[in-house]
Amino acid sequence: MSTRTLVSPAALARPRGRATYWTVFTAIVLLFALAFLFPVYWMVTGAMKSPDEVAETPPTIVPKEWHLSGYTDAWDLMQLPTHLWNTVVQAAGAWLFQLVLCTAAAYALSKLRPVFGKVILGGILATLMVPAQALVVPKYLTVADLGLLNDPLAIWLPAVANAFNLYLLKRFFDQIPRDVLEAAEIDGAGKLRILWSIVLPMSRPVLGVVSIFALVAVWQDFLWPLMVFSDTEKQPISVALVQLSQNIQLTVLIAAMVIASIPMVAMFLIFQRHIIAGISAGSTKG
């Protein structure tokens, strides 16, 4: 059974039709690439302009003179190594805690079938209906009472309970064939051994997606780190860019933003295959 498309096979078989198709296809791809990449180009080159050129109207597309001092000044004046390291520590800890707890909870709800499991899952999903802003004050009071202000644990512990990632993992675990787990049980594997040796290796795509969500959420968060880190030496990059931007030239601030975005862009480019595989696996199995 043939599939109907906008361009018929007969039209593509003709040289004129094929040339028209590839011309339109190339133009659309270039248009979308320009729409997505131009803001990145504008930000990267904006840091290489002089302060006067950045403020010019109309703006210049290509810098008249290329200056790399904006990046070096941003690296030194805004103490980017310190704040980037703070962000890495906070994001890595939140990712590890969240992955361990959400994976264990999702496995329990999916495969161990506890009593009142559906009620528990319903309560977890109900938290998604609560606005994040409504939880800020209770979280802050709890963290303050525990003496965790200016401590990475203030970022790690609240990030552990992520209902969306837990549900995403549970939905994936639900699709793992029961026969595979029963075969492992017959061979003498316990619940933890099945999780470690069978479920987790089969769940690499969705674990990659959950990892990306967890890391990006902490990396781009601003309000919560601003509240719990009054010590500027321990603030992540998202807060430091705002706190230190008062007396900084615009070109230096733009350069700092470019540097701060490099880790997330690099992580996406490196793991994009795993991200796409996880999304495809989730949509196919779901």
Tab-separated table of C-alpha atoms in Angstrom:
chain	number	residue	atom	x	y	z
A	1	MET	CA	0.000	0.000	0.000
A	2	SER	CA	1.557	3.284	-1.117
A	3	THR	CA	1.618	6.366	1.102
A	4	ARG	CA	0.263	9.628	-0.254
A	5	THR	CA	2.679	12.555	-0.084
A	6	LEU	CA	2.670	16.190	-1.167
A	7	VAL	CA	4.924	15.302	-4.093
A	8	SER	CA	4.001	12.258	-6.159
A	9	PRO	CA	6.629	9.680	-7.213
A	10	ALA	CA	5.863	10.563	-10.843
A	11	ALA	CA	6.758	14.207	-10.228
A	12	LEU	CA	9.974	13.247	-8.479
A	13	ALA	CA	10.913	11.023	-11.388
A	14	ARG	CA	11.006	14.034	-13.715
A	15	PRO	CA	14.164	16.197	-13.631
A	16	ARG	CA	12.180	19.419	-13.220
A	17	GLY	CA	10.080	18.015	-10.392
A	18	ARG	CA	13.131	16.641	-8.619
A	19	ALA	CA	14.970	19.974	-8.946
A	20	THR	CA	11.959	21.882	-7.617
A	21	TYR	CA	11.599	19.508	-4.672
A	22	TRP	CA	15.232	19.767	-3.604
A	23	THR	CA	15.244	23.542	-4.072
A	24	VAL	CA	12.225	24.002	-1.823
A	25	PHE	CA	13.537	21.456	0.697
A	26	THR	CA	16.953	23.155	0.885
A	27	ALA	CA	15.387	26.599	1.251
A	28	ILE	CA	13.178	25.458	4.139
A	29	VAL	CA	16.073	23.754	5.930
A	30	LEU	CA	18.262	26.850	5.557
A	31	LEU	CA	15.439	29.090	6.769
A	32	PHE	CA	14.917	27.035	9.930
A	33	ALA	CA	18.667	26.759	10.523
A	34	LEU	CA	18.982	30.544	10.210
A	35	ALA	CA	16.074	31.123	12.583
A	36	PHE	CA	17.643	28.911	15.260
A	37	LEU	CA	21.324	29.733	14.773
A	38	PHE	CA	21.167	33.482	14.193
A	39	PRO	CA	20.477	34.341	17.869
A	40	VAL	CA	23.483	32.208	18.837
A	41	TYR	CA	25.640	33.971	16.255
A	42	TRP	CA	24.356	37.350	17.455
A	43	MET	CA	25.287	36.569	21.052
A	44	VAL	CA	28.732	35.145	20.243
A	45	THR	CA	29.703	38.036	17.955
A	46	GLY	CA	28.122	40.629	20.245
A	47	ALA	CA	30.739	39.818	22.872
A	48	MET	CA	33.448	40.537	20.290
A	49	LYS	CA	32.242	44.065	19.523
A	50	SER	CA	33.294	47.238	21.251
A	51	PRO	CA	30.868	48.672	23.849
A	52	ASP	CA	29.994	51.549	21.516
A	53	GLU	CA	29.314	49.227	18.588
A	54	VAL	CA	26.979	47.054	20.652
A	55	ALA	CA	24.840	50.117	21.418
A	56	GLU	CA	24.733	51.316	17.778
A	57	THR	CA	21.402	51.711	15.984
A	58	PRO	CA	20.916	50.081	13.553
A	59	PRO	CA	23.070	47.231	14.841
A	60	THR	CA	25.929	45.807	12.829
A	61	ILE	CA	25.678	42.202	11.675
A	62	VAL	CA	29.447	41.668	11.512
A	63	PRO	CA	31.719	43.352	14.072
A	64	LYS	CA	33.800	46.175	12.618
A	65	GLU	CA	36.700	45.084	14.803
A	66	TRP	CA	37.014	41.721	16.493
A	67	HIS	CA	37.850	41.869	20.209
A	68	LEU	CA	38.400	38.756	22.320
A	69	SER	CA	38.965	40.789	25.460
A	70	GLY	CA	35.273	40.477	26.339
A	71	TYR	CA	35.678	36.759	26.970
A	72	THR	CA	38.909	37.076	28.928
A	73	ASP	CA	37.493	39.909	31.036
A	74	ALA	CA	34.336	37.908	31.727
A	75	TRP	CA	36.406	34.902	32.798
A	76	ASP	CA	38.438	36.979	35.266
A	77	LEU	CA	36.167	39.802	36.438
A	78	MET	CA	33.066	37.675	37.002
A	79	GLN	CA	34.956	34.767	38.595
A	80	LEU	CA	33.420	32.320	36.140
A	81	PRO	CA	35.611	29.306	37.091
A	82	THR	CA	34.343	29.449	40.692
A	83	HIS	CA	30.686	29.841	39.786
A	84	LEU	CA	30.817	27.264	37.009
A	85	TRP	CA	32.315	24.755	39.420
A	86	ASN	CA	29.587	25.556	41.964
A	87	THR	CA	26.981	24.891	39.281
A	88	VAL	CA	28.611	21.609	38.265
A	89	VAL	CA	28.650	20.388	41.883
A	90	GLN	CA	25.027	21.380	42.470
A	91	ALA	CA	23.781	19.932	39.171
A	92	ALA	CA	25.748	16.682	39.512
A	93	GLY	CA	24.542	16.083	43.069
A	94	ALA	CA	20.913	16.826	42.194
A	95	TRP	CA	21.165	14.522	39.180
A	96	LEU	CA	22.616	11.648	41.211
A	97	PHE	CA	20.123	11.939	44.068
A	98	GLN	CA	17.193	12.299	41.699
A	99	LEU	CA	18.223	9.414	39.481
A	100	VAL	CA	18.659	7.028	42.408
A	101	LEU	CA	15.427	7.905	44.200
A	102	CYS	CA	13.189	8.266	41.125
A	103	THR	CA	14.505	5.039	39.607
A	104	ALA	CA	13.951	3.095	42.833
A	105	ALA	CA	10.462	4.559	43.346
A	106	ALA	CA	9.454	3.982	39.730
A	107	TYR	CA	10.704	0.383	39.857
A	108	ALA	CA	8.788	-0.258	43.065
A	109	LEU	CA	5.556	1.203	41.710
A	110	SER	CA	5.893	-0.540	38.357
A	111	LYS	CA	7.230	-4.005	39.156
A	112	LEU	CA	6.904	-4.606	42.900
A	113	ARG	CA	3.251	-3.504	42.973
A	114	PRO	CA	3.059	-2.291	46.617
A	115	VAL	CA	-0.209	-2.018	48.533
A	116	PHE	CA	-2.000	1.245	47.668
A	117	GLY	CA	0.515	1.734	44.841
A	118	LYS	CA	-2.043	3.459	42.634
A	119	VAL	CA	-3.022	5.781	45.462
A	120	ILE	CA	0.621	6.651	46.066
A	121	LEU	CA	1.178	7.289	42.358
A	122	GLY	CA	-1.937	9.443	42.231
A	123	GLY	CA	-0.674	11.506	45.154
A	124	ILE	CA	2.705	11.936	43.473
A	125	LEU	CA	1.104	13.046	40.220
A	126	ALA	CA	-1.178	15.424	42.116
A	127	THR	CA	1.890	17.420	43.142
A	128	LEU	CA	2.317	18.365	39.478
A	129	MET	CA	-0.845	20.449	39.825
A	130	VAL	CA	0.689	22.600	42.576
A	131	PRO	CA	2.436	25.733	41.220
A	132	ALA	CA	6.168	25.679	41.903
A	133	GLN	CA	5.958	29.188	43.387
A	134	ALA	CA	3.615	27.940	46.101
A	135	LEU	CA	6.276	25.532	47.351
A	136	VAL	CA	9.104	28.048	47.599
A	137	VAL	CA	8.311	29.335	51.094
A	138	PRO	CA	7.752	25.878	52.706
A	139	LYS	CA	10.933	24.588	51.085
A	140	TYR	CA	12.921	27.591	52.284
A	141	LEU	CA	11.641	27.300	55.856
A	142	THR	CA	12.478	23.582	55.889
A	143	VAL	CA	15.976	24.151	54.518
A	144	ALA	CA	16.573	26.988	56.975
A	145	ASP	CA	15.384	24.892	59.943
A	146	LEU	CA	17.772	22.112	58.915
A	147	GLY	CA	20.675	24.572	58.698
A	148	LEU	CA	21.323	23.861	55.022
A	149	LEU	CA	21.551	27.435	53.761
A	150	ASN	CA	24.684	28.005	51.656
A	151	ASP	CA	25.025	24.239	51.387
A	152	PRO	CA	24.718	22.185	48.173
A	153	LEU	CA	22.254	19.929	50.000
A	154	ALA	CA	19.780	22.806	49.764
A	155	ILE	CA	19.770	22.186	46.001
A	156	TRP	CA	20.135	18.416	46.035
A	157	LEU	CA	17.362	17.443	48.453
A	158	PRO	CA	14.468	19.474	46.951
A	159	ALA	CA	15.452	18.254	43.480
A	160	VAL	CA	15.119	14.609	44.528
A	161	ALA	CA	11.317	14.558	44.460
A	162	ASN	CA	10.534	15.058	40.785
A	163	ALA	CA	7.106	13.673	39.978
A	164	PHE	CA	7.419	14.095	36.219
A	165	ASN	CA	10.678	12.158	35.911
A	166	LEU	CA	9.373	9.465	38.258
A	167	TYR	CA	6.265	9.007	36.126
A	168	LEU	CA	8.375	8.974	32.966
A	169	LEU	CA	10.522	6.175	34.376
A	170	LYS	CA	7.507	4.216	35.614
A	171	ARG	CA	5.836	4.364	32.206
A	172	PHE	CA	8.993	3.005	30.620
A	173	PHE	CA	9.377	0.248	33.218
A	174	ASP	CA	5.755	-0.781	32.622
A	175	GLN	CA	6.652	-1.701	29.040
A	176	ILE	CA	9.499	-4.055	29.974
A	177	PRO	CA	8.255	-7.607	29.277
A	178	ARG	CA	7.284	-9.475	32.401
A	179	ASP	CA	8.690	-12.691	30.920
A	180	VAL	CA	12.233	-11.302	31.086
A	181	LEU	CA	11.904	-10.533	34.791
A	182	GLU	CA	10.289	-13.893	35.556
A	183	ALA	CA	13.141	-15.685	33.783
A	184	ALA	CA	15.616	-13.829	35.986
A	185	GLU	CA	13.638	-14.771	39.091
A	186	ILE	CA	13.722	-18.442	38.067
A	187	ASP	CA	17.510	-18.165	37.779
A	188	GLY	CA	17.615	-16.955	41.375
A	189	ALA	CA	17.996	-13.199	40.879
A	190	GLY	CA	16.574	-11.001	43.615
A	191	LYS	CA	14.665	-7.764	43.171
A	192	LEU	CA	17.734	-5.542	43.406
A	193	ARG	CA	19.733	-7.789	41.080
A	194	ILE	CA	16.935	-7.652	38.505
A	195	LEU	CA	16.867	-3.856	38.762
A	196	TRP	CA	20.635	-3.522	38.416
A	197	SER	CA	21.351	-6.191	35.802
A	198	ILE	CA	18.207	-6.197	33.648
A	199	VAL	CA	15.953	-3.178	34.121
A	200	LEU	CA	18.609	-0.451	34.155
A	201	PRO	CA	20.541	-1.697	31.080
A	202	MET	CA	17.264	-1.884	29.146
A	203	SER	CA	16.330	1.619	30.314
A	204	ARG	CA	19.389	3.535	29.122
A	205	PRO	CA	17.441	5.718	26.660
A	206	VAL	CA	14.920	6.958	29.220
A	207	LEU	CA	17.636	7.333	31.860
A	208	GLY	CA	19.464	9.612	29.422
A	209	VAL	CA	16.370	11.756	28.943
A	210	VAL	CA	15.738	11.987	32.690
A	211	SER	CA	19.390	12.908	33.247
A	212	ILE	CA	19.158	15.753	30.746
A	213	PHE	CA	15.975	17.055	32.365
A	214	ALA	CA	17.540	16.908	35.822
A	215	LEU	CA	20.772	18.653	34.834
A	216	VAL	CA	19.123	21.390	32.785
A	217	ALA	CA	16.580	22.121	35.529
A	218	VAL	CA	19.333	22.817	38.073
A	219	TRP	CA	21.644	24.582	35.611
A	220	GLN	CA	19.044	27.154	34.563
A	221	ASP	CA	17.304	27.603	37.928
A	222	PHE	CA	17.588	31.111	39.360
A	223	LEU	CA	15.042	31.822	42.104
A	224	TRP	CA	15.793	28.914	44.435
A	225	PRO	CA	19.627	29.249	44.368
A	226	LEU	CA	19.217	33.003	44.888
A	227	MET	CA	17.244	32.346	48.073
A	228	VAL	CA	19.468	29.668	49.618
A	229	PHE	CA	22.931	31.017	48.660
A	230	SER	CA	23.636	34.385	50.239
A	231	ASP	CA	27.375	33.673	50.075
A	232	THR	CA	28.493	34.935	46.661
A	233	GLU	CA	31.417	32.506	46.623
A	234	LYS	CA	28.983	29.560	46.594
A	235	GLN	CA	26.441	30.888	44.099
A	236	PRO	CA	25.887	29.086	40.784
A	237	ILE	CA	26.444	30.757	37.444
A	238	SER	CA	22.757	31.652	36.929
A	239	VAL	CA	22.725	33.787	40.081
A	240	ALA	CA	26.254	35.153	39.714
A	241	LEU	CA	25.537	36.561	36.250
A	242	VAL	CA	22.794	38.732	37.717
A	243	GLN	CA	24.522	39.619	40.980
A	244	LEU	CA	27.800	40.668	39.311
A	245	SER	CA	26.328	42.431	36.281
A	246	GLN	CA	25.724	45.795	37.910
A	247	ASN	CA	29.022	47.489	37.024
A	248	ILE	CA	30.059	45.245	34.127
A	249	GLN	CA	30.220	46.318	30.486
A	250	LEU	CA	27.551	44.868	28.243
A	251	THR	CA	30.067	43.056	26.054
A	252	VAL	CA	31.599	41.370	29.100
A	253	LEU	CA	28.150	40.307	30.322
A	254	ILE	CA	27.271	38.865	26.910
A	255	ALA	CA	30.575	36.976	26.870
A	256	ALA	CA	29.820	35.567	30.328
A	257	MET	CA	26.419	34.357	29.097
A	258	VAL	CA	28.062	32.649	26.129
A	259	ILE	CA	30.562	30.873	28.377
A	260	ALA	CA	27.802	29.849	30.800
A	261	SER	CA	25.773	28.274	27.989
A	262	ILE	CA	28.654	26.249	26.519
A	263	PRO	CA	28.406	23.260	28.941
A	264	MET	CA	24.695	22.689	28.250
A	265	VAL	CA	25.134	23.078	24.484
A	266	ALA	CA	28.102	20.699	24.510
A	267	MET	CA	26.195	18.162	26.584
A	268	PHE	CA	23.305	18.235	24.134
A	269	LEU	CA	25.566	17.820	21.111
A	270	ILE	CA	27.373	14.897	22.740
A	271	PHE	CA	24.273	13.082	23.980
A	272	GLN	CA	21.744	14.099	21.332
A	273	ARG	CA	21.613	10.546	19.974
A	274	HIS	CA	20.689	9.200	23.405
A	275	ILE	CA	18.114	11.953	23.924
A	276	ILE	CA	16.395	11.231	20.606
A	277	ALA	CA	16.556	7.480	21.292
A	278	GLY	CA	14.938	7.976	24.685
A	279	ILE	CA	12.147	10.143	23.319
A	280	SER	CA	11.548	7.720	20.439
A	281	ALA	CA	11.531	4.721	22.778
A	282	GLY	CA	9.101	6.422	25.138
A	283	SER	CA	6.716	7.435	22.354
A	284	THR	CA	6.865	3.994	20.741
A	285	LYS	CA	6.378	2.031	23.942
A	286	GLY	CA	3.858	4.436	25.421
